[in-house]
Amino acid sequence: MKVGVVYYPEHWDRELWEEDADLMVETGVKVVRLAEFAWSRLEPVEGQYNFRWLDEAVDIFARRGIEVILGTPTNCPPLWLYEKYPDAILCDEHGNRVTIGVRGHRCYNSPSLIKKTIQIVTEMAKHYKDNKAVVSWQIDNELEANHCTCPVCTDKFRNWLKKKYTTLEKLNDTYGNVMWSGEYSDWSQITPPLGDRQSWLNPAYLQDHYRYASESMVEFVKLQADIIRSYCKDVTITTNMYLGAMTPDFYKTFEELSYASYDNYPVAVIPEDHEEIYSHAFHLDLTRGIKRQNFCIMEELSGAPGCWMPIRRTPRPNMIKGYSLQAFARGADSVLHFRWRSATKGAEMFWHGILDHNNKLGRRYDEFHSLCETVNEELQILEGTSIHNKVALLFSHEQDNAFKFQQQADGFHYYNQLKLFHDGVSRLGAGIDIINITANLDQYEVVIAPTVYIASKEIVDNLTEYVDKGGKLILTNRSGVKDETNACIMDYLPGPFASYVGAVVEEYDALGNDTNVIRMKNGKTYRCNQWADILQLDTAESLGAYMEDFYQGKPAITKNTYGDGEVYYVGTILERDFYRDFMNDVIEGTNVEVFQGLPHGVEVSVRESTVSRYLLIFNNTNHVQEVNLTDIERTILNPFDLKVVPFN
């Protein structure tokens, strides 16, 4: 269990390096990340490498027992590279090369960039292969799927499609290009998505381009990982992900990497609206589920973010410490804060670090110091433990992107229902894993599969087998709408799932921000919005029906027995409390461990090894909470505080 920081020696005068390292030792820092944006200093002139300054920095930390994670600097090629090799510059949605001078504006497929990437990564790996202080490598930084539209990427996308479809006739038929007279008559007519009106483009085409774009990025990651592994035999390799507009497929990204890493920037202001889910427990569980093992927070909130947007509110007292403790509770083994000191120059000078521009030890430093003490002195008992749950929430990049390409209702977002179900389970004190929709499900007693919009054969077979063998499955609205080609299925919804849902959608109503009310069999009522599937029962029973509009009395929520299992269907999107109550009913009678009676905003998780178990109780609110759980001693938690309780 380690706390670390992101550090930029190239940003600071040499005399500060040792002072900073000494203070880090005093503070309890165990690991630093270096060099992920430093290509211009590592290769100031083409072919002339300068590792002397980085050697000195690594040595300063090594002599103090601080481990180093080295970043490959390919996110920010130097200006000389762009000047000499303009094909390395990414092209935008209009086919124009973007303005250079900011980060991330490189084309993964550019022959020049690939050549220079191989050279710089090879030189770094050769140089540091025997340096014991370098324990891990981070490839690039916050990689996105490759949406470059340059000639090289255009050719590569065409070849990707040729390999997949073989003929234009098959591609045209799959996409339905007869719509709007969009049939291709020559491969040369195919380009990456261009123009401002991309929401008008063919969704099957957009989905394929996303698949290509993600695979293109994965190739770039693998290129670098293979080089590092060829020289550095005993190090681990990762890259740092975040959830953005062009998010790649995380499961494929990390498939051949050692561990998953995430850049974690939770909210600094707790919302007053009860319906707003603000906890980053969802993001942490998603990260843990990528490789279904413990993970790293490569960047953690250290102060108010602010750069390309207005400066946000500063973290409240105990947030900096608390959000790190929350990450450890959800399966992180290391947390690095971004950054050690706020930059005094450049675009990120107001993305605040542990130390402010005045370089004095203030409130945030004191809190960070306290975090290091807690982790180094109290949380080491968690070393070797991991998280094992019996409830799974299924995530799919395919679904996420399909909804981005075709909005279903005003305000309807893929993550919304995932977060609602995750929150419902978490409020019961039950653990939940967020895993790939195609993952093996044998270890889970309850599986939640929200909005399986694209119902590929692989997904359908996986879920069918799970239910057949006795699992409890939850499906929701907008499931079974399309096949893997992004074409609508000509059948009653939920399409291939209808046989085990035991009901079909006779009609639907895209509510958007309008509302309806659901009355459950037990008499409880809940508001709903966004979407309304109007269900016609076959073998299923109705658990809840609409109370308003022309479909008053029609089923909205059902339960059906199929094989040895049970299938629930939630045809609408409801207020937050529904998901807690509903999941409580679904979990009843299973071996899912729950901790009832948690105050609002208090989260629990269990980390365990073969010899010990620990309950971790986290107060994710800005007020003091009293926690009374069965067989657990009464606990008083300050805002954003964590309590570790050994138990059987």
XYZ file of C-alpha atoms in Angstrom:
648
model
C 0.000 0.000 0.000
C 1.712 3.158 -1.206
C 1.075 6.869 -1.492
C 2.945 8.815 -4.145
C 3.006 11.988 -6.202
C 3.432 13.075 -9.789
C 6.624 15.119 -10.043
C 8.146 17.208 -12.836
C 11.854 17.864 -12.184
C 12.105 19.499 -15.604
C 9.753 22.255 -14.357
C 11.856 23.251 -11.366
C 15.300 24.631 -10.625
C 17.819 21.923 -9.795
C 18.254 23.093 -6.187
C 14.593 22.279 -5.461
C 14.904 18.598 -6.394
C 16.705 17.438 -3.276
C 14.633 19.713 -1.046
C 11.476 18.226 -2.520
C 12.759 14.672 -2.201
C 13.746 15.240 1.431
C 10.297 16.659 2.193
C 8.660 13.724 0.412
C 10.590 11.294 2.620
C 9.570 13.237 5.713
C 5.971 13.220 4.482
C 5.891 9.475 3.779
C 5.837 9.413 -0.032
C 6.852 6.015 -1.420
C 6.621 6.434 -5.210
C 6.853 9.188 -7.849
C 5.883 9.319 -11.512
C 8.313 11.113 -13.838
C 8.854 12.152 -17.458
C 5.517 11.437 -19.190
C 5.572 14.892 -20.860
C 9.344 15.399 -21.150
C 10.202 14.352 -24.715
C 11.669 17.761 -25.621
C 14.128 17.468 -22.715
C 14.925 13.798 -23.353
C 15.593 14.382 -27.063
C 16.157 18.137 -27.521
C 17.545 17.594 -31.023
C 16.659 14.686 -33.250
C 18.821 11.677 -32.433
C 20.596 13.392 -29.538
C 19.322 11.983 -26.259
C 19.831 13.640 -22.913
C 19.013 11.388 -19.958
C 21.493 13.076 -17.648
C 18.932 15.281 -15.896
C 16.460 12.400 -15.526
C 19.231 10.102 -14.240
C 19.983 12.674 -11.602
C 16.335 12.966 -10.582
C 15.853 9.185 -10.453
C 19.024 8.867 -8.390
C 17.851 11.519 -5.931
C 14.682 9.530 -5.271
C 16.437 6.142 -5.317
C 18.898 7.216 -2.622
C 15.925 8.031 -0.417
C 14.125 4.754 -1.040
C 11.405 6.279 -3.222
C 10.340 4.137 -6.171
C 9.946 5.565 -9.687
C 7.294 5.058 -12.341
C 8.628 6.278 -15.691
C 6.264 7.604 -18.326
C 6.957 7.227 -22.012
C 6.725 10.793 -23.373
C 4.783 10.073 -26.563
C 1.761 12.171 -25.599
C 3.804 15.323 -26.312
C 6.212 15.049 -29.237
C 8.636 17.995 -29.380
C 8.021 20.812 -31.831
C 11.061 19.866 -33.907
C 9.405 16.531 -34.620
C 6.177 18.145 -35.804
C 8.164 20.654 -37.865
C 10.272 18.008 -39.605
C 7.554 15.325 -39.808
C 4.202 17.095 -40.246
C 2.501 13.756 -40.935
C 2.795 13.140 -37.174
C 0.204 15.861 -36.510
C -3.347 14.677 -35.935
C -6.024 15.815 -38.390
C -9.420 17.027 -37.170
C -12.969 16.272 -38.343
C -12.450 18.609 -41.322
C -9.299 16.829 -42.451
C -7.064 19.700 -41.356
C -3.960 19.308 -39.245
C -4.627 20.649 -35.763
C -2.713 23.564 -34.314
C 0.325 22.230 -32.474
C 1.557 23.454 -29.128
C -0.758 21.548 -26.816
C -0.630 17.942 -25.733
C -2.053 14.873 -27.393
C -2.060 16.167 -30.964
C -0.258 13.246 -32.553
C -1.405 10.585 -34.963
C -0.797 7.054 -33.676
C -0.583 5.718 -37.239
C 1.843 8.259 -38.645
C 4.911 6.393 -39.981
C 7.090 9.211 -38.684
C 5.575 9.155 -35.215
C 5.827 5.359 -35.046
C 9.475 5.536 -36.086
C 10.279 8.221 -33.521
C 8.226 6.440 -30.837
C 10.200 3.247 -31.369
C 13.430 5.217 -31.088
C 12.646 7.193 -27.923
C 11.037 4.265 -26.089
C 13.893 1.954 -27.087
C 16.498 4.433 -25.873
C 14.660 4.921 -22.571
C 14.159 1.190 -22.014
C 17.808 0.404 -22.805
C 18.997 3.197 -20.560
C 16.881 2.267 -17.512
C 16.703 -1.513 -17.893
C 19.098 -2.114 -14.998
C 17.928 0.726 -12.778
C 16.283 -0.914 -9.771
C 14.570 2.315 -8.733
C 12.378 2.160 -11.851
C 9.726 -0.334 -10.791
C 7.036 0.400 -13.382
C 6.323 2.164 -16.661
C 3.332 4.225 -17.743
C 2.735 4.262 -21.495
C 1.824 7.687 -22.860
C -0.880 9.599 -20.920
C -4.688 9.432 -20.909
C -4.830 7.819 -24.331
C -7.920 8.296 -26.473
C -9.253 6.249 -29.348
C -7.560 7.408 -32.551
C -9.957 9.722 -34.393
C -7.374 11.200 -36.726
C -8.544 11.818 -40.308
C -5.144 12.129 -42.028
C -4.418 10.246 -45.282
C -2.605 7.447 -43.427
C -5.512 6.926 -41.048
C -7.965 7.113 -43.934
C -6.121 4.313 -45.750
C -5.844 2.276 -42.582
C -9.565 2.618 -41.863
C -10.398 1.563 -45.433
C -8.151 -1.477 -45.133
C -9.749 -2.316 -41.779
C -13.158 -2.287 -43.476
C -11.889 -4.280 -46.469
C -10.612 -6.975 -44.139
C -13.900 -7.084 -42.261
C -16.370 -6.946 -45.184
C -14.327 -8.089 -48.215
C -16.703 -6.432 -50.690
C -18.388 -3.055 -50.986
C -21.685 -4.836 -51.602
C -21.523 -6.514 -48.213
C -20.488 -3.283 -46.502
C -23.286 -1.297 -48.188
C -25.847 -3.923 -47.246
C -24.646 -4.118 -43.628
C -24.740 -0.359 -43.177
C -27.967 0.143 -45.107
C -26.253 2.743 -47.247
C -29.179 2.877 -49.669
C -30.592 5.328 -47.114
C -30.054 8.877 -48.417
C -28.337 7.410 -51.506
C -25.173 6.768 -49.505
C -23.969 3.594 -51.212
C -20.232 3.407 -51.900
C -19.234 2.551 -55.459
C -15.493 2.648 -54.756
C -13.393 2.104 -51.620
C -11.811 5.520 -52.203
C -15.114 7.154 -51.191
C -14.752 5.941 -47.603
C -13.194 8.364 -45.129
C -13.138 8.664 -41.357
C -16.134 10.669 -40.049
C -15.869 14.233 -41.345
C -17.796 17.433 -40.764
C -19.681 19.121 -37.953
C -22.935 17.147 -38.285
C -21.631 13.761 -37.222
C -24.860 12.862 -35.425
C -26.425 12.679 -38.903
C -23.946 10.063 -40.104
C -24.748 6.370 -40.403
C -24.539 4.860 -36.870
C -23.223 1.511 -38.153
C -20.397 3.341 -39.904
C -19.680 5.399 -36.772
C -19.622 2.262 -34.631
C -17.136 0.589 -36.957
C -14.950 3.668 -36.957
C -14.934 3.675 -33.172
C -13.904 -0.007 -33.179
C -11.103 0.746 -35.617
C -10.070 3.872 -33.668
C -9.859 1.956 -30.390
C -7.907 -0.912 -31.945
C -5.549 1.627 -33.510
C -4.794 3.049 -30.066
C -4.349 -0.441 -28.591
C -1.733 -1.173 -31.274
C 0.150 1.963 -30.212
C 0.127 0.794 -26.598
C 1.262 -2.710 -27.522
C 4.080 -1.313 -29.668
C 5.534 0.464 -26.648
C 4.858 -2.332 -24.160
C 6.676 -4.846 -26.369
C 9.739 -2.589 -26.552
C 9.848 -2.060 -22.788
C 9.433 -5.781 -22.083
C 12.238 -6.666 -24.483
C 14.704 -4.743 -22.279
C 13.138 -4.505 -18.823
C 12.367 -7.978 -17.523
C 11.196 -7.298 -13.970
C 9.026 -4.200 -14.284
C 5.299 -3.793 -14.539
C 3.627 -1.761 -17.288
C 0.398 0.233 -17.308
C -1.223 3.293 -18.830
C -3.528 5.787 -17.163
C -7.129 5.941 -18.297
C -9.921 8.410 -17.803
C -13.533 8.636 -18.982
C -13.668 11.072 -21.887
C -15.432 11.745 -25.167
C -13.253 9.326 -27.167
C -12.770 6.630 -24.566
C -11.069 3.511 -25.959
C -11.999 -0.049 -25.072
C -10.374 -0.389 -21.648
C -10.587 -4.177 -21.638
C -8.537 -4.480 -24.823
C -6.226 -1.639 -23.772
C -5.157 -3.357 -20.558
C -5.361 -6.948 -21.789
C -1.583 -7.313 -22.085
C -0.616 -4.716 -19.471
C 0.266 -5.535 -15.873
C -2.398 -3.542 -14.044
C -5.058 -0.905 -14.647
C -4.571 2.743 -13.687
C -7.095 5.553 -13.458
C -6.904 9.339 -13.056
C -9.357 10.151 -10.280
C -10.798 13.655 -9.838
C -13.934 13.467 -7.655
C -16.182 16.412 -6.901
C -15.089 19.022 -4.382
C -18.652 20.146 -3.632
C -21.191 17.603 -2.379
C -24.498 18.234 -4.211
C -27.613 18.972 -2.180
C -29.890 17.137 -4.617
C -30.565 13.656 -3.192
C -30.984 12.256 -6.712
C -27.481 13.225 -7.840
C -24.966 10.382 -7.531
C -21.580 11.959 -6.905
C -19.501 9.138 -5.431
C -16.489 7.967 -7.428
C -16.999 4.485 -6.004
C -18.468 3.714 -9.433
C -15.290 4.781 -11.247
C -13.097 2.880 -8.793
C -15.129 -0.316 -9.134
C -15.025 0.077 -12.914
C -11.234 0.354 -12.804
C -10.906 -2.703 -10.552
C -13.116 -4.673 -12.937
C -10.985 -4.018 -16.021
C -8.524 -6.744 -15.076
C -10.582 -7.990 -12.109
C -7.711 -7.260 -9.764
C -6.280 -4.463 -7.638
C -5.313 -1.283 -9.435
C -3.494 2.055 -9.227
C -4.745 5.615 -9.037
C -2.102 7.318 -11.144
C -3.482 10.815 -10.560
C -5.563 11.829 -7.533
C -7.229 15.128 -6.654
C -4.812 17.392 -4.763
C -6.389 20.799 -5.140
C -8.833 22.784 -7.250
C -8.702 21.823 -10.966
C -8.590 24.669 -13.429
C -6.936 25.205 -16.801
C -9.031 25.071 -19.939
C -12.105 25.706 -17.772
C -12.716 28.100 -14.863
C -11.071 27.128 -11.578
C -13.360 24.862 -9.586
C -14.023 24.928 -5.871
C -11.151 23.858 -3.657
C -11.428 20.464 -1.924
C -13.182 20.653 1.445
C -11.219 19.666 4.576
C -10.327 15.944 4.643
C -11.345 15.382 0.995
C -7.778 15.001 -0.275
C -7.099 12.355 2.331
C -10.556 10.834 2.223
C -10.820 10.303 -1.526
C -7.490 8.475 -1.457
C -8.707 6.290 1.387
C -11.872 5.584 -0.598
C -9.690 4.364 -3.476
C -7.745 2.034 -1.180
C -11.058 0.743 0.174
C -12.269 -0.090 -3.364
C -9.134 -2.036 -4.342
C -6.322 0.417 -5.079
C -2.862 -0.646 -3.909
C -1.238 2.704 -4.712
C -2.474 6.277 -5.062
C -0.376 9.045 -6.625
C -1.473 12.651 -6.218
C -1.360 15.112 -9.086
C 0.759 17.019 -8.483
C 3.460 17.678 -5.862
C 3.574 21.417 -6.511
C 1.274 23.680 -8.528
C 2.977 24.742 -11.757
C 4.043 28.373 -11.948
C 4.140 28.393 -15.749
C 2.271 26.833 -18.630
C -1.315 25.807 -19.295
C -1.755 23.765 -16.106
C -0.624 26.372 -13.595
C -4.084 26.472 -11.988
C -4.538 22.699 -11.745
C -3.493 22.884 -8.129
C -1.126 20.448 -6.434
C -0.255 19.523 -2.860
C 1.936 22.623 -2.528
C 0.668 25.981 -3.717
C 2.580 28.491 -5.845
C 3.909 30.066 -2.644
C 5.758 26.776 -1.916
C 4.618 26.843 1.717
C 3.224 23.928 3.705
C -0.474 24.669 3.919
C -3.718 22.860 4.721
C -3.585 20.541 1.719
C -0.031 19.480 2.520
C -0.962 18.771 6.157
C -3.834 16.617 4.968
C -1.617 14.773 2.497
C 0.955 14.215 5.250
C -1.794 12.735 7.423
C -2.814 10.447 4.543
C 0.745 9.136 4.203
C 0.923 8.448 7.930
C -2.399 6.607 7.870
C -1.454 4.445 4.906
C 2.095 3.732 6.073
C 1.147 3.007 9.684
C -2.425 1.683 9.621
C -3.350 0.417 6.156
C -0.395 -1.928 5.674
C -2.608 -4.649 7.151
C -4.445 -4.541 3.814
C -1.326 -5.594 1.893
C -2.106 -8.784 -0.013
C -5.866 -8.369 0.254
C -8.314 -7.990 -2.624
C -12.051 -7.692 -3.239
C -14.387 -10.571 -4.141
C -18.065 -9.848 -4.727
C -21.138 -11.844 -5.735
C -22.949 -9.071 -7.614
C -21.778 -7.951 -11.063
C -22.729 -4.905 -13.119
C -21.962 -5.398 -16.808
C -20.290 -2.605 -18.757
C -19.798 -2.360 -22.514
C -17.978 0.223 -24.614
C -20.115 -0.892 -27.561
C -23.301 0.138 -25.767
C -21.822 3.421 -24.569
C -20.775 4.464 -28.047
C -23.980 3.322 -29.702
C -25.944 5.666 -27.431
C -23.531 8.510 -28.204
C -24.145 8.008 -31.905
C -27.951 7.951 -31.573
C -29.498 9.680 -28.586
C -32.583 7.839 -27.381
C -34.325 10.506 -25.304
C -33.553 13.937 -23.947
C -31.086 13.421 -21.103
C -30.790 9.653 -21.639
C -27.213 8.479 -21.053
C -25.732 4.988 -20.853
C -23.893 5.615 -17.611
C -27.041 6.851 -15.882
C -28.655 3.465 -15.352
C -25.349 1.811 -14.527
C -24.728 4.340 -11.780
C -28.270 3.978 -10.426
C -27.960 0.204 -10.079
C -24.437 0.498 -8.671
C -25.714 3.012 -6.141
C -28.678 0.822 -5.226
C -26.456 -2.146 -4.425
C -23.882 -0.001 -2.622
C -26.506 1.591 -0.379
C -27.365 -1.898 0.877
C -23.763 -2.322 1.964
C -23.257 -5.037 -0.655
C -20.155 -5.247 -2.833
C -20.443 -4.953 -6.591
C -17.990 -5.556 -9.433
C -18.226 -3.662 -12.724
C -16.958 -6.018 -15.419
C -16.896 -6.554 -19.170
C -20.262 -7.636 -20.553
C -18.629 -10.679 -22.172
C -16.764 -11.813 -19.023
C -17.347 -15.162 -17.351
C -20.171 -14.814 -14.824
C -19.888 -18.078 -12.888
C -18.827 -16.489 -9.582
C -21.828 -14.134 -9.393
C -25.245 -14.766 -7.858
C -26.771 -11.572 -9.258
C -25.892 -9.973 -12.596
C -27.177 -6.567 -13.718
C -27.043 -5.842 -17.456
C -28.503 -2.382 -18.102
C -29.424 -1.243 -21.616
C -27.953 -4.066 -23.697
C -28.803 -2.020 -26.775
C -26.508 -3.980 -29.084
C -27.309 -7.628 -28.483
C -24.507 -9.549 -30.154
C -24.635 -13.332 -30.228
C -21.703 -13.467 -27.807
C -23.556 -11.321 -25.264
C -26.867 -13.153 -25.672
C -25.204 -16.562 -25.312
C -23.282 -15.419 -22.218
C -26.391 -14.136 -20.449
C -28.533 -17.099 -21.512
C -26.021 -19.570 -20.132
C -25.842 -17.621 -16.878
C -29.618 -17.682 -16.330
C -29.936 -21.304 -17.435
C -27.477 -22.301 -14.706
C -29.504 -20.592 -11.985
C -28.355 -16.978 -11.913
C -30.459 -13.916 -11.199
C -30.312 -11.536 -14.161
C -31.623 -7.978 -14.418
C -32.240 -6.449 -17.842
C -33.603 -2.993 -18.608
C -35.173 -0.787 -21.251
C -33.386 -0.381 -24.584
C -32.133 -3.952 -24.547
C -32.126 -6.146 -27.637
C -32.733 -3.164 -29.913
C -29.889 -3.831 -32.384
C -27.577 -6.557 -33.579
C -23.787 -6.270 -33.661
C -23.923 -4.422 -37.018
C -25.927 -1.626 -35.334
C -29.063 -2.546 -37.304
C -32.441 -2.674 -35.575
C -33.745 -6.186 -34.973
C -37.103 -6.828 -36.669
C -38.861 -8.351 -33.683
C -40.649 -7.346 -30.526
C -38.305 -5.864 -27.972
C -36.322 -6.941 -26.056
C -35.510 -9.025 -29.132
C -33.362 -12.086 -28.375
C -33.996 -11.621 -24.634
C -37.798 -11.806 -24.898
C -37.985 -15.568 -24.325
C -36.462 -15.370 -20.884
C -37.853 -11.973 -19.928
C -41.300 -13.537 -20.411
C -42.707 -10.276 -21.782
C -42.421 -8.049 -24.831
C -42.482 -4.307 -25.393
C -45.714 -3.549 -27.219
C -44.805 0.139 -27.457
C -42.392 2.599 -25.884
C -42.514 6.245 -24.876
C -39.356 8.388 -24.867
C -40.264 10.392 -21.768
C -37.128 12.495 -21.666
C -37.544 14.935 -18.814
C -41.272 14.267 -18.478
C -42.359 11.967 -15.664
C -44.710 9.140 -14.801
C -45.300 7.179 -11.605
C -44.819 3.464 -10.930
C -46.834 1.593 -8.322
C -45.207 -1.624 -7.094
C -47.055 -4.735 -5.946
C -46.237 -3.840 -2.345
C -47.968 -0.467 -2.763
C -44.836 1.699 -2.888
C -44.706 4.365 -5.581
C -41.724 5.879 -7.399
C -41.329 8.632 -9.951
C -39.867 7.639 -13.315
C -38.646 9.536 -16.376
C -36.408 9.258 -19.463
C -37.994 6.121 -20.899
C -41.098 3.955 -20.622
C -41.370 0.450 -22.071
C -45.035 -0.543 -22.166
C -44.930 -4.283 -21.528
C -47.184 -7.127 -22.571
C -46.845 -10.171 -20.310
C -46.325 -13.730 -21.451
C -44.936 -15.934 -18.669
C -43.644 -13.068 -16.514
C -45.421 -11.482 -13.562
C -45.798 -7.747 -13.128
C -43.941 -6.231 -10.179
C -44.848 -2.620 -10.971
C -47.157 -0.729 -13.333
C -47.536 2.800 -14.670
C -50.084 5.027 -12.922
C -50.393 7.793 -15.511
C -50.827 8.515 -19.231
C -52.597 6.351 -21.810
C -50.715 3.261 -20.624
C -51.933 3.544 -17.043
C -52.019 0.068 -15.479
C -49.604 -1.426 -17.998
C -46.599 -3.369 -16.585
C -43.279 -1.566 -16.328
C -41.255 -3.976 -14.167
C -41.441 -7.765 -14.394
C -40.030 -11.008 -13.040
C -39.821 -14.333 -14.850
C -38.480 -17.825 -14.152
C -36.269 -19.223 -16.895
C -34.299 -22.460 -16.686
C -32.949 -22.627 -13.153
C -32.711 -18.836 -12.892
C -34.741 -15.657 -12.629
C -34.933 -12.702 -14.995
C -36.082 -9.228 -13.967
C -36.907 -6.481 -16.451
C -37.001 -2.783 -15.555
C -38.656 -0.938 -18.422
C -38.150 2.607 -17.192
C -35.707 4.776 -15.237
C -36.723 5.559 -11.691
C -35.766 7.699 -8.758
C -32.755 6.701 -6.738
C -34.534 5.025 -3.801
C -36.213 2.512 -6.113
C -32.901 0.864 -6.944
C -32.008 0.346 -3.295
C -35.417 -1.172 -2.533
C -35.534 -3.227 -5.714
C -32.035 -4.647 -5.273
C -32.853 -5.498 -1.669
C -35.708 -7.700 -2.927
C -33.580 -9.288 -5.671
C -30.681 -10.066 -3.329
C -32.942 -11.619 -0.687
C -32.346 -15.363 -0.450
C -28.864 -15.225 -2.002
C -25.451 -15.470 -0.348
C -24.705 -11.830 -1.135
C -23.287 -10.191 1.986
C -25.107 -6.995 2.972
C -24.674 -4.434 5.743
C -28.085 -2.902 6.261
C -28.675 0.413 7.972
C -25.930 2.512 6.370
C -26.512 6.250 6.721
C -26.851 8.146 3.455
C -23.409 8.672 1.909
C -21.624 6.001 3.959
C -19.996 3.278 1.855
C -18.585 -0.103 2.800
C -16.363 -2.628 1.073
C -14.580 -5.805 2.080
C -10.918 -6.538 1.371
C -9.763 -10.033 2.215
C -6.976 -12.558 1.905
C -6.817 -16.255 2.701
C -6.181 -15.437 6.364
C -8.013 -12.180 7.104
C -11.039 -10.032 6.248
C -11.519 -6.309 6.748
C -14.639 -4.186 6.505
C -13.825 -0.673 5.301
C -16.383 1.992 6.195
C -16.069 5.323 4.379
C -18.028 8.500 5.112
C -18.442 10.160 1.721
C -20.200 13.240 3.102
C -19.210 16.567 4.608
C -20.811 15.926 7.993
C -20.181 13.588 10.939
C -21.946 10.206 10.659
C -22.801 7.549 13.219
C -22.712 3.993 11.899
C -24.416 1.120 13.713
C -24.052 -2.232 11.965
C -24.875 -5.698 13.267
C -21.824 -7.372 14.838
C -19.784 -4.200 14.217
C -18.930 -1.801 17.018
C -20.693 1.568 16.850
C -18.542 3.931 14.789
C -18.399 7.728 14.566
C -16.914 8.941 11.287
C -15.762 12.465 10.524
C -16.315 13.824 6.988
C -14.450 11.713 4.395
C -13.042 9.446 7.094
C -12.328 5.708 6.745
C -12.618 3.056 9.443
C -11.001 -0.364 8.997
C -12.669 -3.136 10.999
C -11.320 -6.719 11.136
C -14.184 -9.234 11.016
C -15.013 -12.808 10.055
